[in-house]
JSON list of C-alpha atoms in Angstrom, two decimals:
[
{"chain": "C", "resi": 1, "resn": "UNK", "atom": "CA", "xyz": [121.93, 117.01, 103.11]},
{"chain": "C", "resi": 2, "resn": "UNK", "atom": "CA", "xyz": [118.88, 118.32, 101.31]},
{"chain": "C", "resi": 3, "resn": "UNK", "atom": "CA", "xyz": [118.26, 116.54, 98.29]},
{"chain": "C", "resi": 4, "resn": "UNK", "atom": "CA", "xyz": [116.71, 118.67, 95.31]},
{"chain": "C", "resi": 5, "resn": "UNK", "atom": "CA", "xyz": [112.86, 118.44, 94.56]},
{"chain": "C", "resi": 6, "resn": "UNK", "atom": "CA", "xyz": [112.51, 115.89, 91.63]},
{"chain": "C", "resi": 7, "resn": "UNK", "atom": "CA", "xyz": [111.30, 117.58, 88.08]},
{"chain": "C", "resi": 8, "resn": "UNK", "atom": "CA", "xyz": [110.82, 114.50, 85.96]},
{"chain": "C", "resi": 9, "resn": "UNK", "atom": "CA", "xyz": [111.40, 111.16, 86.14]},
{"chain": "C", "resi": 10, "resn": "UNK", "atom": "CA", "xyz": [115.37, 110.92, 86.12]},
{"chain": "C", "resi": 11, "resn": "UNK", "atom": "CA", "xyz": [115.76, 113.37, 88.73]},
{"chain": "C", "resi": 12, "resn": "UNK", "atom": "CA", "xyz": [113.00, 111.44, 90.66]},
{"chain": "C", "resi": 13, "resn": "UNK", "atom": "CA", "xyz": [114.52, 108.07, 90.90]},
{"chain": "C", "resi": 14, "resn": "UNK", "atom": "CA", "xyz": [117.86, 109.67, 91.73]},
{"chain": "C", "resi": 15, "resn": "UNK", "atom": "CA", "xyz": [116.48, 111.34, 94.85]},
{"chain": "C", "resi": 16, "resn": "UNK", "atom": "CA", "xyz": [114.20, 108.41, 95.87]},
{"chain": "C", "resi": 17, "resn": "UNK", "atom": "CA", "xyz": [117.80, 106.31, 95.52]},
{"chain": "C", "resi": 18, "resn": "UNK", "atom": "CA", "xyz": [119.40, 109.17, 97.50]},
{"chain": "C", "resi": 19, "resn": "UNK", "atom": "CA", "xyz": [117.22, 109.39, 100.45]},
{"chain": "C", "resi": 20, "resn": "UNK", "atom": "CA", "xyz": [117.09, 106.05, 101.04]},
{"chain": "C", "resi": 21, "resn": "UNK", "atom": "CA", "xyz": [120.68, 105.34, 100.89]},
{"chain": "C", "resi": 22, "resn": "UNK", "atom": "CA", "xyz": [120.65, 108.04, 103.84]},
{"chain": "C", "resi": 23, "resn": "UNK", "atom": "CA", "xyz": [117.97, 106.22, 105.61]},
{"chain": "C", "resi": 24, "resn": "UNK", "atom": "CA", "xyz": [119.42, 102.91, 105.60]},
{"chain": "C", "resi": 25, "resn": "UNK", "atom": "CA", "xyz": [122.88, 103.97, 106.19]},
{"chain": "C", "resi": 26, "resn": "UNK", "atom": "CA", "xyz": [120.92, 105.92, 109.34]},
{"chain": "C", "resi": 27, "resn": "UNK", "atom": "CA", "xyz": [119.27, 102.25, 110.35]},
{"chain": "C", "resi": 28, "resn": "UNK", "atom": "CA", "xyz": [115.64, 103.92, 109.38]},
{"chain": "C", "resi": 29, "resn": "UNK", "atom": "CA", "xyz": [113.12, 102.68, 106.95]},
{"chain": "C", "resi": 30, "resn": "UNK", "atom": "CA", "xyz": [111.20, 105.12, 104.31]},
{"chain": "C", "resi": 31, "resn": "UNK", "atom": "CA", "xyz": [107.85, 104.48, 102.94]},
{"chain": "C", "resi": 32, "resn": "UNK", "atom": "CA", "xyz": [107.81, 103.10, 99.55]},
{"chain": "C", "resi": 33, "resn": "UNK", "atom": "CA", "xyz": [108.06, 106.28, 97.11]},
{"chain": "C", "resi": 34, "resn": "UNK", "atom": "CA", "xyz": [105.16, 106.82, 94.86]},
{"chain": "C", "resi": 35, "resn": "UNK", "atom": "CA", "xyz": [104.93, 105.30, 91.82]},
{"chain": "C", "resi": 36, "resn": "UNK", "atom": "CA", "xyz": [105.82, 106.74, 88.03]},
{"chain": "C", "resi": 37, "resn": "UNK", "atom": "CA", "xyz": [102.94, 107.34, 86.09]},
{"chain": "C", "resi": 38, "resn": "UNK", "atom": "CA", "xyz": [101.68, 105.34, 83.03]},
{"chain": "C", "resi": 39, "resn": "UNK", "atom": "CA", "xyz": [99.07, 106.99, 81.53]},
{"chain": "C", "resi": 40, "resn": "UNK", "atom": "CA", "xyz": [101.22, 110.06, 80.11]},
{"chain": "C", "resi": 41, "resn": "UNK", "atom": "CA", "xyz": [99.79, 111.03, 76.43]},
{"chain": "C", "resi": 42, "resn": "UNK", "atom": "CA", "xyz": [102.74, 113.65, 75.98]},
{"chain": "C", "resi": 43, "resn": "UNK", "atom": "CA", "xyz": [100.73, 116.14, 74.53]},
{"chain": "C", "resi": 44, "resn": "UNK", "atom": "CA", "xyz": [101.61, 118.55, 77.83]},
{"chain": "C", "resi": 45, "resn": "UNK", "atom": "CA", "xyz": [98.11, 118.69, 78.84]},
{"chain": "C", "resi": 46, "resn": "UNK", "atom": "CA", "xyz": [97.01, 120.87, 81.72]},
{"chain": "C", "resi": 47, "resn": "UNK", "atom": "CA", "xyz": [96.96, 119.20, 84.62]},
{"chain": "C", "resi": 48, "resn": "UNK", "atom": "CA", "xyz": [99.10, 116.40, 83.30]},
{"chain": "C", "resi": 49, "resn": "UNK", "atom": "CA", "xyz": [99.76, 113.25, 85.39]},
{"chain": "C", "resi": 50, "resn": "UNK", "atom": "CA", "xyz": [103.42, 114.04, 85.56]},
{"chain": "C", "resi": 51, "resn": "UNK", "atom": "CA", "xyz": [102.65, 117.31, 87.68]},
{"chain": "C", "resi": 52, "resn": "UNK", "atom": "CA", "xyz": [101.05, 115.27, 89.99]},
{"chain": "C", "resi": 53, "resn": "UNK", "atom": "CA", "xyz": [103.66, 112.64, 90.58]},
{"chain": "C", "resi": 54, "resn": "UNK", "atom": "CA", "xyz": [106.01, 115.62, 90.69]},
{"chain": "C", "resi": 55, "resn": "UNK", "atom": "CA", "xyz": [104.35, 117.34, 93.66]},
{"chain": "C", "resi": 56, "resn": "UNK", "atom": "CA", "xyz": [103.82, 113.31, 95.08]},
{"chain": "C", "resi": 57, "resn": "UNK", "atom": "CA", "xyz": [107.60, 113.52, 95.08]},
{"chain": "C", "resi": 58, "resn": "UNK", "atom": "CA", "xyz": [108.06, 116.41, 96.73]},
{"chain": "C", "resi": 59, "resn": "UNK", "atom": "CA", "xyz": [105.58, 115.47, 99.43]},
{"chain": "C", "resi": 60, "resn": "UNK", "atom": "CA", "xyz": [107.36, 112.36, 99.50]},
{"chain": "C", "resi": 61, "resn": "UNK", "atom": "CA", "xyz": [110.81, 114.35, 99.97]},
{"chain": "C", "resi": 62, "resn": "UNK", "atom": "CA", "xyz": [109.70, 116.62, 102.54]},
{"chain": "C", "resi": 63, "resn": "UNK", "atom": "CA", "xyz": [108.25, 113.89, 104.59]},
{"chain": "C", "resi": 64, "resn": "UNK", "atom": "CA", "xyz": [111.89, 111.72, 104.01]},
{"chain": "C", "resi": 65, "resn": "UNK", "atom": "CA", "xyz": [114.05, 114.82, 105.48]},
{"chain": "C", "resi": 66, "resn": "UNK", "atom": "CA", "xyz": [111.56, 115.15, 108.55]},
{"chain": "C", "resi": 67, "resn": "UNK", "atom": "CA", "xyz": [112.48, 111.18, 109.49]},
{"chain": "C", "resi": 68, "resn": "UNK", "atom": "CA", "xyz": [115.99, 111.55, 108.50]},
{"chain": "C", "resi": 69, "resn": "UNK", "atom": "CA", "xyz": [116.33, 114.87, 111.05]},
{"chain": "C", "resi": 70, "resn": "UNK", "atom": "CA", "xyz": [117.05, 117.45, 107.79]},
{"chain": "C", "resi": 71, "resn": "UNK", "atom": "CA", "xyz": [114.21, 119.75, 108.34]}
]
């Protein structure tokens, strides 16, 4: 079970919600995932606060397989 590296906010939630249905089904607790951003203008700026949650999620994701026994 590897689930997919988030790309926006959908796909985010649904792999947060994923990972920790494994880990409680597996009696182990994740850390909270990080949060959505607010401050999005959505003019697709460089550097835009949605790339960072993006690559929060993945660390977040990596980190979630490692305690589950994925990776």
């Amino acid at each position: 079970m590897a689930a997919t590296r988030a790309t926006d906010g959908p796909s985010a939630r649904a792999m947060f919600a994923a990972l920790q249905t494994h880990a409680l089904a597996q009696g182990l607790a994740l850390r909270p995932p990080p949060a959505e951003p607010t401050t999005c203008c959505g003019r697709g700026c460089n550097g835009c606060v949605w790339e960072g949650f993006a690559d929060a999620a993945e660390y977040w994701r990596q980190e979630a397989l490692l305690v589950l026994g994925y990776e």
